[in-house]
XYZ file of C-alpha atoms in Angstrom:
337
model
C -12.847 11.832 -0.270
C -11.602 10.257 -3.560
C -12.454 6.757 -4.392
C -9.740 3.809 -5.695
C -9.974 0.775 -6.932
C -7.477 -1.453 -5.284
C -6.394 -4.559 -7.149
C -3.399 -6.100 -4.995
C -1.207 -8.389 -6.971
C -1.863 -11.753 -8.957
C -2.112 -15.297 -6.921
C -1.629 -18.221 -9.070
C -1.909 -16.217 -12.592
C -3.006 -12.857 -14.090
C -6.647 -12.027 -13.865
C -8.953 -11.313 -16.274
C -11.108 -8.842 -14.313
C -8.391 -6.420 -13.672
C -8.606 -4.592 -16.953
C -12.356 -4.703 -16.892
C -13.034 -3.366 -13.463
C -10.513 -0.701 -13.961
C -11.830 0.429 -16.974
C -15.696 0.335 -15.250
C -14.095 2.197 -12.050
C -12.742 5.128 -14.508
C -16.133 5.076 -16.043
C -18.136 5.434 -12.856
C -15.739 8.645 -11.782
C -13.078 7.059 -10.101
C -9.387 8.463 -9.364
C -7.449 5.862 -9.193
C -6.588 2.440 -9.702
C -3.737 0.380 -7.266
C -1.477 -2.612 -7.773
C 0.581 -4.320 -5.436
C 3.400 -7.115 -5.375
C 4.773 -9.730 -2.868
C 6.664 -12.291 -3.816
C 4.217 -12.894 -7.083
C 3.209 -10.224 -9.904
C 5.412 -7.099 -10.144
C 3.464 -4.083 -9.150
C 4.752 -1.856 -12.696
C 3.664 -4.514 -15.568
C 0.150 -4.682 -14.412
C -0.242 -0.689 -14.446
C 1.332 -0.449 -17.846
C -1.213 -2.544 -19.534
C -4.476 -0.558 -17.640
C -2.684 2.991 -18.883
C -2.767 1.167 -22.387
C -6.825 0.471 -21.689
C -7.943 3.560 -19.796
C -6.920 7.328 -20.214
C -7.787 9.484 -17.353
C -8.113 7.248 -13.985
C -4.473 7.702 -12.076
C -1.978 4.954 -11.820
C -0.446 3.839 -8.281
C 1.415 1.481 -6.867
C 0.303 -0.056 -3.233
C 2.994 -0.928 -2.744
C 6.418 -1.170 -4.942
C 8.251 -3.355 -2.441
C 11.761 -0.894 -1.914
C 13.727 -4.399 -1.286
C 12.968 -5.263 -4.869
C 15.056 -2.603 -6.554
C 17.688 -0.151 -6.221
C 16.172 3.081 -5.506
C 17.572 3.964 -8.925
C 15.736 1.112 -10.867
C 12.335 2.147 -9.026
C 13.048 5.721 -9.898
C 13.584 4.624 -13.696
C 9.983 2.530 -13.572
C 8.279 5.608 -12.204
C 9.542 8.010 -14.939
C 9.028 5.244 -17.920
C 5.370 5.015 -16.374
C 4.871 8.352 -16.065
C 5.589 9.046 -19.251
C 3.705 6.544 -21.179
C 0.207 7.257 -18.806
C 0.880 10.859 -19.693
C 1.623 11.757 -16.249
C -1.021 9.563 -14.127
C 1.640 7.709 -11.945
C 1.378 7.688 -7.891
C 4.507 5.633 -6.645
C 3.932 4.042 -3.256
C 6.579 2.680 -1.857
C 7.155 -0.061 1.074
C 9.821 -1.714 2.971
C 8.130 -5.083 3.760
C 9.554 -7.327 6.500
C 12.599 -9.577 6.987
C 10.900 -12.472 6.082
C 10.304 -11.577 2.777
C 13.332 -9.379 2.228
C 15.416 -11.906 3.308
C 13.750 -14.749 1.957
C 12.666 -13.505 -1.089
C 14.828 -11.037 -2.437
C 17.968 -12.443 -0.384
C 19.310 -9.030 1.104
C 19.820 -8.254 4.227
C 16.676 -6.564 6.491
C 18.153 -2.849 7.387
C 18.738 -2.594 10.930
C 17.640 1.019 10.851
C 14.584 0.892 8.342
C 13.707 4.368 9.425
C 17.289 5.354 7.444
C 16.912 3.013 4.692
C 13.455 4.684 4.152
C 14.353 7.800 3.930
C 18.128 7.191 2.110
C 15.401 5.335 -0.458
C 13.157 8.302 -1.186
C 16.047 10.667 -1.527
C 17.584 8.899 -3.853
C 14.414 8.456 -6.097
C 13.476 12.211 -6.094
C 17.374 12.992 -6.914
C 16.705 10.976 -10.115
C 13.191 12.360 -10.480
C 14.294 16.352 -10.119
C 17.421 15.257 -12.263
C 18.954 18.774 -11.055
C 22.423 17.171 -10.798
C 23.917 13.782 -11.037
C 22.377 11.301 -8.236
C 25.059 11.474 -4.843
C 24.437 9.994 -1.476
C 27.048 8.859 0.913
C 24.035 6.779 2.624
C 24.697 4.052 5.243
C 22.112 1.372 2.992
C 21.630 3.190 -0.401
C 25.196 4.644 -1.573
C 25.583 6.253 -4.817
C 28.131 5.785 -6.084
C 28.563 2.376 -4.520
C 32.384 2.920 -2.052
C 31.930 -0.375 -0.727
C 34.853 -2.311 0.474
C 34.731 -4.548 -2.990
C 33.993 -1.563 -5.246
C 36.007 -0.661 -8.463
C 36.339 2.839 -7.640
C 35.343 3.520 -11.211
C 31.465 4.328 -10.305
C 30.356 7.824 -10.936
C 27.420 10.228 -10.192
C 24.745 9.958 -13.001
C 21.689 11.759 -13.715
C 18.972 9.702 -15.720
C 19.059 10.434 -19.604
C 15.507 10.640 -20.187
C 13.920 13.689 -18.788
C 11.064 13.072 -15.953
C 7.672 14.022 -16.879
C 7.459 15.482 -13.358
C 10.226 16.207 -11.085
C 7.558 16.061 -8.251
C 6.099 12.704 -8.730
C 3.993 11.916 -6.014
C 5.568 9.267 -2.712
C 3.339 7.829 -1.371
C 4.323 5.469 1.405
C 3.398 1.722 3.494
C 3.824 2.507 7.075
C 2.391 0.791 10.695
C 4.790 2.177 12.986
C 3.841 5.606 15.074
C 7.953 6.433 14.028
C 7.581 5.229 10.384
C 4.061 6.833 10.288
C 5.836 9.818 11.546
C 8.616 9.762 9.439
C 6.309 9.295 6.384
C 4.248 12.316 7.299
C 7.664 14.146 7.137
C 9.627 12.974 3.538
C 6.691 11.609 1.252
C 3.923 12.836 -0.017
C 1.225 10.268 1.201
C 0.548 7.850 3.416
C -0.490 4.226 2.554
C -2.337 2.635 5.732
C -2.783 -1.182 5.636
C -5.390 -0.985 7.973
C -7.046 2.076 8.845
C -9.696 2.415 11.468
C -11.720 5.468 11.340
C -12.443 5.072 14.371
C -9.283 5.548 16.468
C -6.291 6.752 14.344
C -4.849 7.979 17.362
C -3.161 3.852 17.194
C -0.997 5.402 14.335
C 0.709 7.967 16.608
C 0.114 11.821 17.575
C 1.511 12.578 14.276
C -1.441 11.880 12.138
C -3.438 14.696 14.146
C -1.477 17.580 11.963
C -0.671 16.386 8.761
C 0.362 19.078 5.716
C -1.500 20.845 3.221
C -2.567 18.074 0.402
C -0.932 15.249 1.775
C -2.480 11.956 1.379
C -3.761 9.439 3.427
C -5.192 6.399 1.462
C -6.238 3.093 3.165
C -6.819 -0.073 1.900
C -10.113 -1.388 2.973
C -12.288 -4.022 1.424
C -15.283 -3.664 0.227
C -18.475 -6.151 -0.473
C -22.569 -5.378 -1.075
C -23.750 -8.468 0.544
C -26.624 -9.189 2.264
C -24.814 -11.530 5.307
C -22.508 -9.401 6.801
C -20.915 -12.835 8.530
C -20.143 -14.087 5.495
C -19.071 -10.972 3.871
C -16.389 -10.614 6.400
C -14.591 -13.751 5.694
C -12.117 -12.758 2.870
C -11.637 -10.139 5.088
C -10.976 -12.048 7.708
C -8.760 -14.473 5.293
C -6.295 -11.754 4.458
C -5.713 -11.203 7.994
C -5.306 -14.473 8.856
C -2.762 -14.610 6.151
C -1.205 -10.988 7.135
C -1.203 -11.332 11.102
C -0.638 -15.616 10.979
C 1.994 -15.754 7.944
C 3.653 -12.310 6.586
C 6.157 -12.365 9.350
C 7.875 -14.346 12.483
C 6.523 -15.206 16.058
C 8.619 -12.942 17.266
C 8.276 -9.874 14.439
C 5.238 -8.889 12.820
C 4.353 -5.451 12.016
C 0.814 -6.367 11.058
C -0.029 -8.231 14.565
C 1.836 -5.527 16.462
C -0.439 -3.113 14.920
C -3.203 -5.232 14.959
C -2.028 -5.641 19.256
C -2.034 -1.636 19.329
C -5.846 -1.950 18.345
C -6.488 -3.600 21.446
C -6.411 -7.219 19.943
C -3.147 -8.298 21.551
C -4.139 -11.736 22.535
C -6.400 -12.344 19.415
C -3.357 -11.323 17.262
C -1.104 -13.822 19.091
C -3.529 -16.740 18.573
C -4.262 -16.321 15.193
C -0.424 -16.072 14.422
C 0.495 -19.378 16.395
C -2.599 -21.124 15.007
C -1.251 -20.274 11.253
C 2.645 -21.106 12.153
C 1.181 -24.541 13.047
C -0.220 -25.052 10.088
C -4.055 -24.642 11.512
C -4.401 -22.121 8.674
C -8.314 -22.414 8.827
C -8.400 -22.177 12.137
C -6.992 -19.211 12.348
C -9.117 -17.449 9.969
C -11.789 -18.311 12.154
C -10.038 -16.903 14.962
C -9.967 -13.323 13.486
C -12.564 -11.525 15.379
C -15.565 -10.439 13.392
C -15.306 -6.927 15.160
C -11.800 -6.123 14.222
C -12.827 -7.369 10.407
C -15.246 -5.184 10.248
C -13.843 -1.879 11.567
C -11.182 -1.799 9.097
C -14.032 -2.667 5.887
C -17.153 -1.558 4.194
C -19.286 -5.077 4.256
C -22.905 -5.285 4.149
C -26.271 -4.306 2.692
C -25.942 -0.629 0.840
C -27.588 1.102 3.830
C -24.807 -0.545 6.457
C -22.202 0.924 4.119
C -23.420 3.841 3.535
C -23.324 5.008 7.290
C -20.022 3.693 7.979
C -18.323 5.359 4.478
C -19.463 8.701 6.662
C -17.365 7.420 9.569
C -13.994 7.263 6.953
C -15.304 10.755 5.687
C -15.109 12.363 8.587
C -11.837 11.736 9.260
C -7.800 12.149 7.488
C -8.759 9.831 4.681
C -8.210 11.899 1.691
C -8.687 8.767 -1.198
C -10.313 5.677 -0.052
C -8.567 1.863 -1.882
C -11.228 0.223 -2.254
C -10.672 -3.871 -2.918
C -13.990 -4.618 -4.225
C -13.992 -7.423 -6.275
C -17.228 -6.554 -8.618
C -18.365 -3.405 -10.717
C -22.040 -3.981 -8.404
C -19.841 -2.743 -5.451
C -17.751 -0.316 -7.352
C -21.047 1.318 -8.348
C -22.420 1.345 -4.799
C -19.752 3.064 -3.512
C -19.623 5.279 -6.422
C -23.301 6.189 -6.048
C -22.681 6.423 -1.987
C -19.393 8.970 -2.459
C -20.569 11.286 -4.549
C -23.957 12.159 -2.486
């Protein structure tokens, strides 16, 4: 199991650890280093400036939100990237949820995502194999673009610049047991928000066959820490956020999966405590027990027993978020044994 440094994406500014921990997470053996973007930080700019800082530790994005760009435009930041790391790029790709697509990037949620999905990825590895021009008569992702207000005048295109490589890994965010499946089929890897090692039969049969060198890479956070209580709650504060406030009453694919792991009613509560404003509150009302099964918190011995529980399973490259190099050396030290 490889070992990744997982930086998510910037809150009020940029930090300045980011460079510095990915530079000390190369050093210490590393394979790759992860940013991410909501409606904040792009997930491309940040990578670009680590490539400039580091030269072997792989490049990925967890996740490129798909509502943000034309599949095209994505496809075009994955080649420029590639390029300029020398070939260390890893795209991951995700569709989000209507609150966000619709209220941040002001487009329409697809009312098949499974389609859009896969319309998406087609289109990117058309630009990335650039064997002909890019064609796809898709229902969400049409190029050319026939709409009812088109010119008429749009035709195929294949990019100018050459790809570094045609088979680019895709990598991509799904919760589902369809998208899950469906992920397992067209992309190359699989980017689980929370993974239990535990019970991934939650994800769907599909995850009990997967191909030859596909990857599954979890998120998970990560903390050396004495109190395990207390090292739990930014875990438990990102899932109050996630389950409570990325997503309606009445559609959230992070407390529907978080219901399929047999926290149905906890999920519920911690959603209507945070839609009422009782954002506190519902941090508090994350159980400790869920928290924990989907993190590495605790003293070095705790976390070395449960990093055998994620070995033992599908996890091919585990995303660490560990927010200092004294964690990013435990785990180091704990991996490679």
């Amino acid at each position: 199991m490889r070992l990744g440094l997982a930086l998510g994406y910037w809150g009020r500014g940029p930090s300045p650890d980011h460079v510095p921990l990915a530079r000390e997470a190369e050093r210490l053996g590393y394979d790759s280093v992860w940013t991410a973007e909501s409606w904040s930080s792009d997930a491309f700019t940040p990578l670009a400036w680590i490539a400039a800082h580091t030269s072997r530790i792989r490049l990925g994005t967890a996740v490129a939100q798909m509502a943000a760009r034309p599949p095209t435009t994505t496809a075009m930041h994955a080649l420029t990237l590639d390029h300029l790391s020398g070939g260390r790029l890893l795209l991951g790709l995700g569709l989000s949820g209507p609150q966000v697509v619709e209220g941040w990037y002001g487009r329409p949620f697809p009312k098949s995502p499974l389609t859009a999905t896969r319309e998406y990825v087609d289109v990117v590895r058309q630009v990335l194999r650039r064997e002909a021009p890019v064609e796809s008569a898709g229902r969400f992702h049409a190029h050319p673009y026939r709409g009812p207000d088109a010119t008429g005048l749009g035709k195929p295109l294949k990019p100018i610049t050459h790809p570094l490589r045609p088979d680019l890994p895709i990598l991509l965010g799904a919760e589902g047991p369809k998208n899950v499946a469906q992920t397992i089929r067209i992309a190359d890897g699989w980017l689980p928000l929370y993974w239990s090692p535990t019970r991934p039969e939650v994800y769907g049969p599909a995850v009990r066959e997967l191909p030859e060198n596909f990857l599954v890479a979890p998120l998970a956070q990560a903390r050396v820490c004495d109190d395990v209580t207390e090292g739990l709650l930014p875990v438990k504060a990102m899932l109050g956020f996630y389950i409570g406030g990325m997503g309606h009453a009445a559609r959230n694919f992070h407390a529907d999966l978080m219901a399929r792991m047999g926290y149905e009613e906890e999920a519920r509560r911690i959603q209507e405590l945070f839609l009422a404003g009782r954002r506190e509150e519902a941090v508090l009302a994350v159980p400790d027990a869920f928290a924990d099964e989907i993190s590495l918190v605790g003293p070095r011995e705790r976390i070395a027993e449960r990093l055998e529980l994620w070995r033992r399973g599908p996890v091919t490259d585990l995303l660490a978020l560990a927010p200092d190099p004294h964690t990013l050396r435990v785990l180091a030290e704990l991996n490679s044994r």
